[in-house]
Amino acid sequence: MKFGVITFPGSNCDDDLYDVLKNTMNCTTVKLWHKETDLQGCDFIFLPGGFSYGDYLRSGAIARFSPIMDAVIKHAERGGYVMGICNGFQILTEAQLLPGALLRNVGMKFICKNTYITPVNTDTVITSCLQKNKAYKIPVAHAEGRFYASEATLDEMKSNGQILFKYCHPDGTIDDTANINGSIENIAGICNTSKNVFGMMPHPERAASEYLSNTEGKAIFESILKNVRA
Amino acid sequence: MPDTFLGIRKLLNWFNVTKELPTLETAQKLGLLEIEYERIKQILGRTPNFTELSIFSAMWSEHCSYKNSIIWLKILPKDSPRMLAKAGEENAGLVDIGDGLACSFKIESHNHPSAIEPYQGAATGVGGINRDIFTMGARPIAQLNSLRFGNINLEKTKWLLKGVVKGIGDYGNAFGVPTVGGELYFDDCYNVNPLVNAFSAGIVQTDKIARAISYGAGNPVFIVGSATGKDGIHGAAFASKDISEDSVNDLPSVQVGDPFMEKLLLEATLEIIATGHVIGIQDMGAAGLICSTSEMSAKGNHGMDIWLDKVPTRQANMKPWEILLSESQERMLVVVKKGQEKTIQDIFDKWDLHCAQIGVVTESKNLRFFMNGELVAEVPAYDLVLGGGAPQYHREYKEPEYFRKYKKFNINDVKQTNNYKDVARYLLSHPNIASRRWVYEQYDSMVGTANMTTNAPSDAAVVHIKGTKKALVMCVDCNSRYVHANPEEGTAIAVAEAARNVVCSGGIPVAITNNLNFGNPYVPEVYWQFVGAIKGMKKACEKFATPVTGGNVSFYNQSADGGPVFPTPTIGMLGIMEDVSNHMTLNFKKAGDLIFLIGYSKDDISSSEYLYSYLGIKESPPPHFDLNEEYNVQELIKILIKEKLINCAHDVSDGGLFIALAESAIAGNLGFKVTSDFRFRKDAWLFGEKQSRVIVTVDPDKEKEFMSCLKSSRNLLTRDENLGVEIIGTVTNQDLVIDNELFFTTWEASDIYNNALAKLLE
């Protein structure tokens, strides 16, 4: 089991993610430079958060053309695991490896704060160690995190169990007031139909350390290790 | 100042055509004094040409030369065993933090650009301060900022505040360094001239420190990063309406920031420094290329030949003086060991950044600038720089009339209110006191996964140094109302409060950086404030053993009526926490804990938010402050934290004891029940801002141990029994109760406190 974390120009959560995978979870992890075309034999590819290419166009819209993305797309098509967090999620929707799009937050402001999310489908590689109806404190930091999908796409996603996380209150209840960015149906994280490509706006790597007094995000990495290692 | 540059462009065109040498009149229009012009002629042994005159005008400007402040800055303490680079030696201060690591940190203002264009002004301020840190080889790990605006009810203030916050956020968030703390104040004196001070701190291995120096004849000189444009020429002073009246397709009024470029520049810079082939490196900030070439050369006792036509530019036909003085952002000057040109080039190619060799180091100690083979300027590096030949002036100073008037204030002339609840509500929702959540939620405070205060709030920001058990503890502090009321005392309070915040968070104060924001130094009453502030800072920094590692002086900050803003010497303090298990937080932990007030109270409401804003009495001295008492309180807190005897610590500052208690209750989602001290006026006890006080909570099971520790510490610290420690109440599950009167439910207090700023701004 080998993890790869891609560094795009402007990525800024690559080191944090690498740190959690390598030092907290004790996994073999390498960093992959966006100009490379080879995934160095990695089994699970992470696209980290940040501002690839400054987000000067739409978030993720330029990074999807980085040389390494061809290899990432092929990896995903072969059933390989790919997960995007925040800007990584935006890149994956731009690359059409994931459905929907991420629009500017309602309120038009960048938001960085702790949020609570609850798993909708615990039958996937990244959610199997999570408990249904439980709220996990995992922070967000984004200006363009409002998930949107057409009604038809949304129906399809629902029937396939592709909705993974929803924003909620600390007690797990889901309503409009818990919806921090205006995402459709409070959606915070999703996967593709084959359930090997994942994307979420909250940052689990920011909630996986005793030093930060918050380890609630570790359950996601533990799920991955449990399922993929086996 | 801006009008000194009237019509420069017209003059310049004229000189270009005629090739005539400029006169004293031109020198004066460039902001130089007659004696300075004479001195330049003496240094060169001839009359300078326009390019040379521009070089001197930039390097001898207040911003680069500190000519009106340096004489006083020199009296500040600079030494401590931890100091690896002293004030003024490098781009930022450098402090040894053990384990082979050093911390580079500094604060800098971007007041004038932010007053004109808040978004870009603030953004480029953030960019500039971070370059000062990573040019030393340090990776920035934390940013803070200190902001001051005018009356919050003015539309202009809201526009400025929103622009500044968005500018700081957009730049810092993309750059990828967390903003972990700061301060925000509103006062009418800042209506016209807001203050935007940005702080950054970074970590470097002591064997990887880069210096701003140049030596070794024949070594190549590179310019890297962004291309050079016509932005910011002659700094903020040139950013005036008069220039655009000429409207010659040039000069945007303020520099434009590009955080994406800065992020790439950060990574590439750290990579080239790690190769060990870099002789010296300096970022290009104020006065651009001329500042870097002269400061690096003067420090290394060498010269440079620079070929200006090799500088990558954004537009064709830029004049030599424009290239030299451009303040385009995200650029660095790098001197590399000869033969390593390709190594450096390859790294910048990897990051898709410009990297052009623009010259060589020479033995001569002179800077020679060429344009297409023609020598356009030749100046000795040493004579341009601070600490070299740049002028230094003593300025006249005089005690202002208001000072004596303020001292006459007597609390007995103020009738005591009988509606404490009303005052409490007023203060909880006051924009100078209420939660800054509306601001800080727009900043990425968590990137880097090292900010320990996100889930464990404390008086100062605590940032873990990965790979160690240590943390940096940082804060920015200055109550400028106190400084205005008494510059010496007020500035000592600013240092003391910063130290108190560090100590209450479990850190040990180590050093400070300062951002001295004042009015016009040529006004004797303003200069008196400046001198007083320096004296107070010296006194307090010596007491807390926190040398001044550098900072920034910003003069010419004027208020609406043309008078100066409150003197605002912002203190950026760095502390060290040797072991993160000492991290102390400010939130109440559990019902039943005993609440103690450490430090004496007094019948003192001077310069409090209560007196100044609620009662509208503007003329009073700063609150009572005694440096020795403050020191003893802090030493006691250090002991209590080390002995693990307290569950929380929060300093009593703006808004007084009530606000301190309310903040701890709100943060812990708990309540309190306290009894006021009959020896004092209740308004003074609740809302007075007498300094050197801290509230702590103690587990009832540890009360005995706590008391005996107090006893032994008292003797140890003060040799008398005079360190006031009083039990004032207990932590409860909910409700803020004082003298058996319910002030607010915790939920209510929290709602008022957390949403006040958003309500005022949206």
mmCIF file of N, CA and C in Angstrom, chain B residues 115-194:
data_model
loop_
_atom_site.group_PDB
_atom_site.id
_atom_site.type_symbol
_atom_site.label_atom_id
_atom_site.label_comp_id
_atom_site.label_asym_id
_atom_site.label_seq_id
_atom_site.Cartn_x
_atom_site.Cartn_y
_atom_site.Cartn_z
ATOM 1 N N ALA B 115 -4.836 52.742 2.894
ATOM 2 C CA ALA B 115 -5.774 53.864 2.989
ATOM 3 C C ALA B 115 -6.323 54.217 1.612
ATOM 4 N N ILE B 116 -5.513 53.974 0.574
ATOM 5 C CA ILE B 116 -5.927 54.310 -0.790
ATOM 6 C C ILE B 116 -6.671 53.147 -1.432
ATOM 7 N N GLU B 117 -6.094 51.951 -1.289
ATOM 8 C CA GLU B 117 -6.655 50.769 -1.937
ATOM 9 C C GLU B 117 -6.556 49.635 -0.935
ATOM 10 N N PRO B 118 -7.580 49.494 -0.071
ATOM 11 C CA PRO B 118 -7.450 48.577 1.064
ATOM 12 C C PRO B 118 -7.113 47.139 0.665
ATOM 13 N N TYR B 119 -7.707 46.666 -0.431
ATOM 14 C CA TYR B 119 -7.505 45.257 -0.782
ATOM 15 C C TYR B 119 -6.050 44.978 -1.160
ATOM 16 N N GLN B 120 -5.539 45.701 -2.155
ATOM 17 C CA GLN B 120 -4.165 45.457 -2.585
ATOM 18 C C GLN B 120 -3.166 45.963 -1.557
ATOM 19 N N GLY B 121 -3.504 47.040 -0.888
ATOM 20 C CA GLY B 121 -2.599 47.587 0.127
ATOM 21 C C GLY B 121 -2.313 46.555 1.209
ATOM 22 N N ALA B 122 -3.372 45.940 1.705
ATOM 23 C CA ALA B 122 -3.199 44.946 2.765
ATOM 24 C C ALA B 122 -2.553 43.675 2.215
ATOM 25 N N ALA B 123 -2.983 43.264 1.022
ATOM 26 C CA ALA B 123 -2.439 42.036 0.433
ATOM 27 C C ALA B 123 -0.926 42.146 0.246
ATOM 28 N N THR B 124 -0.468 43.264 -0.299
ATOM 29 C CA THR B 124 0.964 43.401 -0.548
ATOM 30 C C THR B 124 1.729 43.575 0.769
ATOM 31 N N GLY B 125 1.054 44.056 1.800
ATOM 32 C CA GLY B 125 1.676 44.110 3.124
ATOM 33 C C GLY B 125 1.986 42.706 3.621
ATOM 34 N N VAL B 126 1.020 41.807 3.439
ATOM 35 C CA VAL B 126 1.213 40.408 3.833
ATOM 36 C C VAL B 126 2.344 39.780 3.006
ATOM 37 N N GLY B 127 2.329 40.065 1.710
ATOM 38 C CA GLY B 127 3.376 39.521 0.834
ATOM 39 C C GLY B 127 4.751 39.988 1.256
ATOM 40 N N GLY B 128 4.859 41.284 1.541
ATOM 41 C CA GLY B 128 6.150 41.872 1.892
ATOM 42 C C GLY B 128 6.727 41.285 3.167
ATOM 43 N N ILE B 129 5.902 41.155 4.181
ATOM 44 C CA ILE B 129 6.439 40.669 5.457
ATOM 45 C C ILE B 129 6.843 39.199 5.335
ATOM 46 N N ASN B 130 6.101 38.428 4.576
ATOM 47 C CA ASN B 130 6.495 37.021 4.424
ATOM 48 C C ASN B 130 7.800 36.867 3.653
ATOM 49 N N ARG B 131 8.020 37.748 2.655
ATOM 50 C CA ARG B 131 9.313 37.677 1.930
ATOM 51 C C ARG B 131 10.479 37.990 2.860
ATOM 52 N N ASP B 132 10.259 38.924 3.788
ATOM 53 C CA ASP B 132 11.321 39.222 4.754
ATOM 54 C C ASP B 132 11.695 37.979 5.558
ATOM 55 N N ILE B 133 10.748 37.121 5.777
ATOM 56 C CA ILE B 133 11.001 35.910 6.567
ATOM 57 C C ILE B 133 11.661 34.834 5.707
ATOM 58 N N PHE B 134 11.099 34.555 4.520
ATOM 59 C CA PHE B 134 11.678 33.423 3.776
ATOM 60 C C PHE B 134 12.955 33.771 3.036
ATOM 61 N N THR B 135 13.242 35.069 2.886
ATOM 62 C CA THR B 135 14.527 35.439 2.307
ATOM 63 C C THR B 135 15.667 35.032 3.255
ATOM 64 N N MET B 136 15.352 34.772 4.507
ATOM 65 C CA MET B 136 16.378 34.319 5.452
ATOM 66 C C MET B 136 16.486 32.802 5.480
ATOM 67 N N GLY B 137 15.709 32.146 4.632
ATOM 68 C CA GLY B 137 15.738 30.689 4.596
ATOM 69 C C GLY B 137 14.700 30.055 5.500
ATOM 70 N N ALA B 138 13.899 30.885 6.167
ATOM 71 C CA ALA B 138 12.903 30.366 7.107
ATOM 72 C C ALA B 138 11.568 30.131 6.396
ATOM 73 N N ARG B 139 10.918 29.026 6.740
ATOM 74 C CA ARG B 139 9.578 28.781 6.204
ATOM 75 C C ARG B 139 8.571 29.416 7.142
ATOM 76 N N PRO B 140 7.786 30.389 6.648
ATOM 77 C CA PRO B 140 6.790 31.018 7.528
ATOM 78 C C PRO B 140 5.803 29.972 8.048
ATOM 79 N N ILE B 141 5.499 30.021 9.356
ATOM 80 C CA ILE B 141 4.511 29.073 9.898
ATOM 81 C C ILE B 141 3.339 29.779 10.579
ATOM 82 N N ALA B 142 3.427 31.092 10.714
ATOM 83 C CA ALA B 142 2.315 31.792 11.364
ATOM 84 C C ALA B 142 2.308 33.263 10.958
ATOM 85 N N GLN B 143 1.103 33.776 10.781
ATOM 86 C CA GLN B 143 0.948 35.199 10.516
ATOM 87 C C GLN B 143 -0.036 35.783 11.522
ATOM 88 N N LEU B 144 0.208 37.029 11.893
ATOM 89 C CA LEU B 144 -0.752 37.759 12.714
ATOM 90 C C LEU B 144 -0.921 39.131 12.081
ATOM 91 N N ASN B 145 -1.920 39.866 12.495
ATOM 92 C CA ASN B 145 -2.018 41.238 12.014
ATOM 93 C C ASN B 145 -2.670 42.129 13.044
ATOM 94 N N SER B 146 -2.350 43.400 12.940
ATOM 95 C CA SER B 146 -2.855 44.394 13.876
ATOM 96 C C SER B 146 -3.503 45.491 13.034
ATOM 97 N N LEU B 147 -4.807 45.677 13.228
ATOM 98 C CA LEU B 147 -5.563 46.582 12.354
ATOM 99 C C LEU B 147 -6.253 47.670 13.161
ATOM 100 N N ARG B 148 -6.234 48.871 12.618
ATOM 101 C CA ARG B 148 -6.958 49.968 13.263
ATOM 102 C C ARG B 148 -7.719 50.784 12.234
ATOM 103 N N PHE B 149 -8.988 51.012 12.559
ATOM 104 C CA PHE B 149 -9.850 51.751 11.651
ATOM 105 C C PHE B 149 -10.588 52.844 12.404
ATOM 106 N N GLY B 150 -11.232 53.721 11.622
ATOM 107 C CA GLY B 150 -12.009 54.801 12.205
ATOM 108 C C GLY B 150 -13.338 54.313 12.757
ATOM 109 N N ASN B 151 -14.243 55.237 12.906
ATOM 110 C CA ASN B 151 -15.574 54.946 13.445
ATOM 111 C C ASN B 151 -16.273 53.875 12.611
ATOM 112 N N ILE B 152 -16.691 52.817 13.264
ATOM 113 C CA ILE B 152 -17.259 51.669 12.540
ATOM 114 C C ILE B 152 -18.598 52.002 11.885
ATOM 115 N N ASN B 153 -19.238 53.077 12.325
ATOM 116 C CA ASN B 153 -20.520 53.432 11.725
ATOM 117 C C ASN B 153 -20.382 54.163 10.394
ATOM 118 N N LEU B 154 -19.164 54.570 10.063
ATOM 119 C CA LEU B 154 -18.957 55.246 8.779
ATOM 120 C C LEU B 154 -18.886 54.216 7.649
ATOM 121 N N GLU B 155 -19.527 54.540 6.539
ATOM 122 C CA GLU B 155 -19.495 53.635 5.388
ATOM 123 C C GLU B 155 -18.055 53.421 4.923
ATOM 124 N N LYS B 156 -17.278 54.501 4.988
ATOM 125 C CA LYS B 156 -15.898 54.397 4.528
ATOM 126 C C LYS B 156 -15.105 53.389 5.371
ATOM 127 N N THR B 157 -15.356 53.425 6.681
ATOM 128 C CA THR B 157 -14.660 52.476 7.552
ATOM 129 C C THR B 157 -15.011 51.045 7.178
ATOM 130 N N LYS B 158 -16.289 50.810 6.923
ATOM 131 C CA LYS B 158 -16.723 49.451 6.572
ATOM 132 C C LYS B 158 -16.060 48.994 5.279
ATOM 133 N N TRP B 159 -15.988 49.935 4.327
ATOM 134 C CA TRP B 159 -15.358 49.621 3.042
ATOM 135 C C TRP B 159 -13.870 49.305 3.238
ATOM 136 N N LEU B 160 -13.213 50.121 4.045
ATOM 137 C CA LEU B 160 -11.788 49.883 4.297
ATOM 138 C C LEU B 160 -11.579 48.548 5.008
ATOM 139 N N LEU B 161 -12.373 48.314 6.044
ATOM 140 C CA LEU B 161 -12.209 47.087 6.825
ATOM 141 C C LEU B 161 -12.446 45.845 5.967
ATOM 142 N N LYS B 162 -13.530 45.861 5.201
ATOM 143 C CA LYS B 162 -13.842 44.692 4.372
ATOM 144 C C LYS B 162 -12.739 44.452 3.338
ATOM 145 N N GLY B 163 -12.255 45.555 2.761
ATOM 146 C CA GLY B 163 -11.195 45.431 1.757
ATOM 147 C C GLY B 163 -9.908 44.889 2.359
ATOM 148 N N VAL B 164 -9.545 45.419 3.520
ATOM 149 C CA VAL B 164 -8.301 44.986 4.171
ATOM 150 C C VAL B 164 -8.391 43.513 4.569
ATOM 151 N N VAL B 165 -9.514 43.136 5.174
ATOM 152 C CA VAL B 165 -9.661 41.748 5.618
ATOM 153 C C VAL B 165 -9.645 40.806 4.418
ATOM 154 N N LYS B 166 -10.310 41.192 3.351
ATOM 155 C CA LYS B 166 -10.315 40.342 2.159
ATOM 156 C C LYS B 166 -8.906 40.282 1.552
ATOM 157 N N GLY B 167 -8.216 41.416 1.564
ATOM 158 C CA GLY B 167 -6.860 41.445 1.010
ATOM 159 C C GLY B 167 -5.913 40.542 1.786
ATOM 160 N N ILE B 168 -5.984 40.631 3.110
ATOM 161 C CA ILE B 168 -5.129 39.780 3.950
ATOM 162 C C ILE B 168 -5.502 38.312 3.732
ATOM 163 N N GLY B 169 -6.814 38.056 3.714
ATOM 164 C CA GLY B 169 -7.285 36.680 3.544
ATOM 165 C C GLY B 169 -6.874 36.102 2.202
ATOM 166 N N ASP B 170 -7.186 36.801 1.127
ATOM 167 C CA ASP B 170 -6.910 36.253 -0.200
ATOM 168 C C ASP B 170 -5.418 35.993 -0.386
ATOM 169 N N TYR B 171 -4.595 36.890 0.125
ATOM 170 C CA TYR B 171 -3.146 36.696 -0.050
ATOM 171 C C TYR B 171 -2.624 35.595 0.879
ATOM 172 N N GLY B 172 -2.933 35.723 2.155
ATOM 173 C CA GLY B 172 -2.408 34.760 3.130
ATOM 174 C C GLY B 172 -2.967 33.363 2.921
ATOM 175 N N ASN B 173 -4.248 33.251 2.568
ATOM 176 C CA ASN B 173 -4.863 31.934 2.389
ATOM 177 C C ASN B 173 -4.225 31.189 1.231
ATOM 178 N N ALA B 174 -4.030 31.902 0.118
ATOM 179 C CA ALA B 174 -3.438 31.252 -1.049
ATOM 180 C C ALA B 174 -1.967 30.953 -0.798
ATOM 181 N N PHE B 175 -1.295 31.845 -0.111
ATOM 182 C CA PHE B 175 0.126 31.642 0.191
ATOM 183 C C PHE B 175 0.296 30.400 1.074
ATOM 184 N N GLY B 176 -0.722 30.106 1.883
ATOM 185 C CA GLY B 176 -0.705 28.842 2.613
ATOM 186 C C GLY B 176 -0.026 28.898 3.958
ATOM 187 N N VAL B 177 -0.061 30.062 4.596
ATOM 188 C CA VAL B 177 0.480 30.180 5.951
ATOM 189 C C VAL B 177 -0.663 30.652 6.838
ATOM 190 N N PRO B 178 -0.920 29.975 7.963
ATOM 191 C CA PRO B 178 -2.109 30.313 8.741
ATOM 192 C C PRO B 178 -2.015 31.682 9.399
ATOM 193 N N THR B 179 -3.147 32.365 9.445
ATOM 194 C CA THR B 179 -3.250 33.596 10.230
ATOM 195 C C THR B 179 -3.809 33.183 11.580
ATOM 196 N N VAL B 180 -2.999 33.300 12.608
ATOM 197 C CA VAL B 180 -3.341 32.680 13.886
ATOM 198 C C VAL B 180 -3.740 33.666 14.979
ATOM 199 N N GLY B 181 -3.626 34.962 14.693
ATOM 200 C CA GLY B 181 -4.011 35.903 15.733
ATOM 201 C C GLY B 181 -3.947 37.320 15.215
ATOM 202 N N GLY B 182 -4.342 38.251 16.097
ATOM 203 C CA GLY B 182 -4.281 39.642 15.683
ATOM 204 C C GLY B 182 -5.075 40.519 16.599
ATOM 205 N N GLU B 183 -5.160 41.784 16.234
ATOM 206 C CA GLU B 183 -6.005 42.700 16.995
ATOM 207 C C GLU B 183 -6.686 43.667 16.045
ATOM 208 N N LEU B 184 -7.780 44.221 16.537
ATOM 209 C CA LEU B 184 -8.612 45.105 15.730
ATOM 210 C C LEU B 184 -9.231 46.143 16.650
ATOM 211 N N TYR B 185 -8.975 47.419 16.340
ATOM 212 C CA TYR B 185 -9.537 48.498 17.147
ATOM 213 C C TYR B 185 -10.176 49.545 16.247
ATOM 214 N N PHE B 186 -11.143 50.218 16.801
ATOM 215 C CA PHE B 186 -11.788 51.319 16.084
ATOM 216 C C PHE B 186 -11.691 52.589 16.930
ATOM 217 N N ASP B 187 -11.341 53.681 16.298
ATOM 218 C CA ASP B 187 -11.376 54.978 16.973
ATOM 219 C C ASP B 187 -11.430 56.058 15.895
ATOM 220 N N ASP B 188 -12.126 57.145 16.207
ATOM 221 C CA ASP B 188 -12.275 58.236 15.234
ATOM 222 C C ASP B 188 -10.934 58.734 14.704
ATOM 223 N N CYS B 189 -9.887 58.621 15.510
ATOM 224 C CA CYS B 189 -8.595 59.172 15.084
ATOM 225 C C CYS B 189 -8.038 58.452 13.860
ATOM 226 N N TYR B 190 -8.593 57.270 13.549
ATOM 227 C CA TYR B 190 -8.123 56.523 12.378
ATOM 228 C C TYR B 190 -9.075 56.653 11.184
ATOM 229 N N ASN B 191 -9.981 57.609 11.235
ATOM 230 C CA ASN B 191 -10.990 57.725 10.171
ATOM 231 C C ASN B 191 -10.372 57.835 8.783
ATOM 232 N N VAL B 192 -9.329 58.645 8.664
ATOM 233 C CA VAL B 192 -8.718 58.879 7.356
ATOM 234 C C VAL B 192 -7.589 57.899 7.101
ATOM 235 N N ASN B 193 -6.882 57.592 8.154
ATOM 236 C CA ASN B 193 -5.634 56.854 8.029
ATOM 237 C C ASN B 193 -5.693 55.563 8.854
ATOM 238 N N PRO B 194 -6.170 54.474 8.239
ATOM 239 C CA PRO B 194 -6.188 53.221 8.994
ATOM 240 C C PRO B 194 -4.754 52.708 9.166
#
